[in-house]
Coordinates of C-alpha atoms in Angstrom, one line a residue:
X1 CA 182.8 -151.9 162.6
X2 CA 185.9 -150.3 162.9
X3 CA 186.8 -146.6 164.2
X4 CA 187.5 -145.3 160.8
X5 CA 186.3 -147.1 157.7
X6 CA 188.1 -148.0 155.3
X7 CA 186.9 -145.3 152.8
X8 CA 188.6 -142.7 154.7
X9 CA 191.6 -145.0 154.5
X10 CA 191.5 -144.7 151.0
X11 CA 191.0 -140.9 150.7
X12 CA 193.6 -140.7 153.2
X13 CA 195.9 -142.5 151.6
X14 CA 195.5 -140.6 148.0
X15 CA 195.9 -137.2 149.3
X16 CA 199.5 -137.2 149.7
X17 CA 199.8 -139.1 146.2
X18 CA 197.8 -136.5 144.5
X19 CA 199.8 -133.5 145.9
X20 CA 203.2 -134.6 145.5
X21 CA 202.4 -137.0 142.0
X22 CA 200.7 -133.4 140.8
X23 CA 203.5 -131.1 141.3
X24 CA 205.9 -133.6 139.9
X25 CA 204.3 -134.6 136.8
X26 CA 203.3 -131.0 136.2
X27 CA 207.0 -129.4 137.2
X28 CA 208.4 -132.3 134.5
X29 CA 205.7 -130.9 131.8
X30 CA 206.9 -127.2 132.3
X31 CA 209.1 -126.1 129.0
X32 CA 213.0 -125.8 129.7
X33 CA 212.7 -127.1 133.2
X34 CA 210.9 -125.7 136.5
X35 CA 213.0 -124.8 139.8
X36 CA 211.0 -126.9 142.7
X37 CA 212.5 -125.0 144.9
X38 CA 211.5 -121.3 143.8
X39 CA 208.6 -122.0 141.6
X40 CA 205.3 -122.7 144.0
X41 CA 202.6 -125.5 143.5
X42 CA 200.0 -122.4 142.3
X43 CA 202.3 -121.2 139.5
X44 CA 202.1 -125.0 137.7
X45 CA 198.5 -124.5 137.8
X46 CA 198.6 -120.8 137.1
X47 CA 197.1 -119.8 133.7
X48 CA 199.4 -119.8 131.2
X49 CA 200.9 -123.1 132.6
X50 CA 201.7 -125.7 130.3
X51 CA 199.4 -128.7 131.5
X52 CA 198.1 -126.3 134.3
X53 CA 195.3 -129.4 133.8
X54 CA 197.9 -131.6 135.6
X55 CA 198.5 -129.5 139.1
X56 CA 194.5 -127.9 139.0
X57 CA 193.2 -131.5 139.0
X58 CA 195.8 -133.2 141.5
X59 CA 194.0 -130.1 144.0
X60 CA 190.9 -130.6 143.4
X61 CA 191.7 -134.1 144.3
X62 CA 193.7 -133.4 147.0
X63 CA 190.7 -131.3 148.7
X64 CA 187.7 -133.8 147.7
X65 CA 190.2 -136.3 150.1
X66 CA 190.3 -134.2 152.9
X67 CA 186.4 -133.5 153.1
X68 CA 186.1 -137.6 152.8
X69 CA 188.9 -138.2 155.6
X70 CA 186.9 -135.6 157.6
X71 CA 183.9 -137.6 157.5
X72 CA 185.5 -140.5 158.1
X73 CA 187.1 -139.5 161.2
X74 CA 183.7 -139.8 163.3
X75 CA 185.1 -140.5 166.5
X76 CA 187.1 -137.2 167.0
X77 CA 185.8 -133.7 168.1
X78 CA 183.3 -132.2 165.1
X79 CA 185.4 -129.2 165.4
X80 CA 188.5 -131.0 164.7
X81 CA 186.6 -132.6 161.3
X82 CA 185.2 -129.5 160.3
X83 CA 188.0 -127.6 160.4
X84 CA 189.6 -130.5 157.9
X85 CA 186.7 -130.2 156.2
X86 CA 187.4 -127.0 155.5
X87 CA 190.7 -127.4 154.5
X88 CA 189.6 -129.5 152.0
X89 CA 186.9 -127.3 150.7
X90 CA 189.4 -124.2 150.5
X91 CA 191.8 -126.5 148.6
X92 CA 189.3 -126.8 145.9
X93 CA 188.8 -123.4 146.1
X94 CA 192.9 -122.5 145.3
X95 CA 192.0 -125.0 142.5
X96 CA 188.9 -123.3 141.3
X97 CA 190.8 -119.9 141.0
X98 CA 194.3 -119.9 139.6
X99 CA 196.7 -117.4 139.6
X100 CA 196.9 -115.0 136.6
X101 CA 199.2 -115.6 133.9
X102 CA 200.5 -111.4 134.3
X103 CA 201.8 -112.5 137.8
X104 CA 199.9 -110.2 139.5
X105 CA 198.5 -112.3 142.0
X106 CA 194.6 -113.4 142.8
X107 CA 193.1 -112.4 146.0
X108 CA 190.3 -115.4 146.2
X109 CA 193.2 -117.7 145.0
X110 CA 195.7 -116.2 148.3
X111 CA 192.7 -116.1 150.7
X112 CA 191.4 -120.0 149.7
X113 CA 195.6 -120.8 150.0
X114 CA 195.7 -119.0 153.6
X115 CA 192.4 -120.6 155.0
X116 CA 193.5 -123.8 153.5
X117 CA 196.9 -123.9 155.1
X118 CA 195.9 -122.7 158.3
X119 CA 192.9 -125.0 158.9
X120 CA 194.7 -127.9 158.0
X121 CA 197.7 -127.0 160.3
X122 CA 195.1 -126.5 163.1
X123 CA 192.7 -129.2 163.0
X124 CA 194.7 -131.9 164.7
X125 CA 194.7 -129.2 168.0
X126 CA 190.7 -128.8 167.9
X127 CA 190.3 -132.8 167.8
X128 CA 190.3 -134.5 171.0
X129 CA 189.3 -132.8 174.1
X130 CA 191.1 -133.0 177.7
X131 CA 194.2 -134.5 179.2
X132 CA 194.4 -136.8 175.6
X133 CA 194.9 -133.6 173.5
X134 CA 198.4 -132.5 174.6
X135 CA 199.7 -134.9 171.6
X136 CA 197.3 -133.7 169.3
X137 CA 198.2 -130.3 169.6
X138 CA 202.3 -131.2 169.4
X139 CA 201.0 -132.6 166.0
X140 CA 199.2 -129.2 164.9
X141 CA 202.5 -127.5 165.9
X142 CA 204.7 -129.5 164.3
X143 CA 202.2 -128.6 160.8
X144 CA 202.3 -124.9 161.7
X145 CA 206.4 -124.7 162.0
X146 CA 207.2 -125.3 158.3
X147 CA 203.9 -123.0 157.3
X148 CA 205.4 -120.0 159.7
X149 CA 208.1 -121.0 157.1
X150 CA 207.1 -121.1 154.1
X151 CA 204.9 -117.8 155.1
X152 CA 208.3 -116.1 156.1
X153 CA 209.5 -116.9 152.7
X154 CA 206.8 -115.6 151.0
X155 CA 207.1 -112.3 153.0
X156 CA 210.7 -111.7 152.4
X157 CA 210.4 -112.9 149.0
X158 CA 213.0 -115.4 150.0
X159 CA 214.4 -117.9 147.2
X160 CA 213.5 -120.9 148.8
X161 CA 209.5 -120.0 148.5
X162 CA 208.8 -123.3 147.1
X163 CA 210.7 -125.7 148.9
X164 CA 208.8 -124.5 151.8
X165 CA 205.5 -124.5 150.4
X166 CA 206.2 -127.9 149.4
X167 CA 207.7 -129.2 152.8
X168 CA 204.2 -127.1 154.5
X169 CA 201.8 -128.5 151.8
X170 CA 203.4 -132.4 152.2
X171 CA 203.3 -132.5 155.7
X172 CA 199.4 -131.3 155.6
X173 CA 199.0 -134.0 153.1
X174 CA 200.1 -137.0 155.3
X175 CA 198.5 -135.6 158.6
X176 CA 195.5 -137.8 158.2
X177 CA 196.5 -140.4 157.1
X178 CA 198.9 -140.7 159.9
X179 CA 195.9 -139.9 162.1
X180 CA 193.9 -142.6 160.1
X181 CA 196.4 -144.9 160.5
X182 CA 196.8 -144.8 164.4
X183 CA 193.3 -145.0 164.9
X184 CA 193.0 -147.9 162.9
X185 CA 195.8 -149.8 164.7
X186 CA 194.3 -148.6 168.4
X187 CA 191.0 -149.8 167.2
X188 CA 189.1 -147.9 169.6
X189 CA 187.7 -143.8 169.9
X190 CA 189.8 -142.1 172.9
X191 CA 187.9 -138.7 172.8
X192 CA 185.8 -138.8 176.4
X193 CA 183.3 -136.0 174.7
X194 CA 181.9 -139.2 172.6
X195 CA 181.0 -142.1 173.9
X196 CA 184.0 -142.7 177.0
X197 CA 184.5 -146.4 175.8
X198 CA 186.2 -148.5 173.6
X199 CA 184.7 -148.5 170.1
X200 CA 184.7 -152.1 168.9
X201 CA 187.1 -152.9 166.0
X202 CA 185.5 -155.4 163.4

């Protein structure tokens, strides 16, 4: 059988379709336009959205792939799967509990969003264990640079707030599957802590 089956393949695959076809669809849906750049993904599945069904359901999605990616991914570190795991499952929670239509902000809605950004920046680092995890952590950086962005946007109120969250959010997206993908090709499990040899690829 192969190192990661080709369910995961599948969820992988969708997440970064759901996220991006989501705020597409539901940006084009908005009345008299809606700035990608300054509007964030939450506000097109705020209350009060038009279609908010659009973006709330394309989340949902989005977070139901990640837990089935995670358990997918059997041959790398359970902490680096759980924290995916629990990216996906805060996802779902940012879905579960939109912003208000006043504007006034949701604190479950920005502490789902935080503990789903970080843990999905971060789970690549907690993956593999030893001299193999050097990569893995360049990958986790390379996630957390464009959320220390769109963070610093957010903080400074900056103009550009969605464009970041989007670059952030689409990057997250298409982690796994780029995992997924590379450990399909390699056919084999590289994380000593599990077995130490080659996983056969059928």
């Amino acid at each position: 059988m192969r190192v990661v089956p080709g369910w995961a393949l599948v969820s992988a695959v969708a997440a970064p379709i759901l996220l991006i076809g989501g705020w597409t669809l539901g940006a084009a849906r908005q009345p008299g336009g809606f700035d990608q750049v300054t509007g964030t993904i939450s506000a097109l599945a705020a209350v009060g959205a038009t279609d908010r069904w659009i973006m709330t359901v394309a989340l949902a999605g989005l977070g139901l792939c990640h837990c089935v990616t995670a358990a997918g991914l059997r041959t790398l570190a359970p902490a680096g799967r759980a924290l995916l795991a629990l990216g996906g499952v805060a996802t779902l929670a940012v879905a579960v509990f939109p912003l208000p239509d006043d504007g006034s902000g949701s604190v479950p809605h920005t502490l789902a969003a935080a503990v789903a950004f970080g843990a999905l920046a971060l789970w690549p680092a907690a993956a593999r264990a030893g001299e193999r995890r050097v990569p893995w952590v360049g990958l986790a950086v390379g996630l957390l640079v464009p959320v220390a962005w769109f963070v610093a946007e957010m903080a400074a109120d900056g103009g550009r707030v969605g464009l970041a969250e989007r670059v952030a959010a689409g990057a997250e997206a298409f982690a796994p599957l780029l995992v997924v993908t590379a450990l399909r090709r390699t056919g084999r499990s590289r994380w000593p802590g599990r077995t130490g040899r080659t996983a056969p690829d059928r």
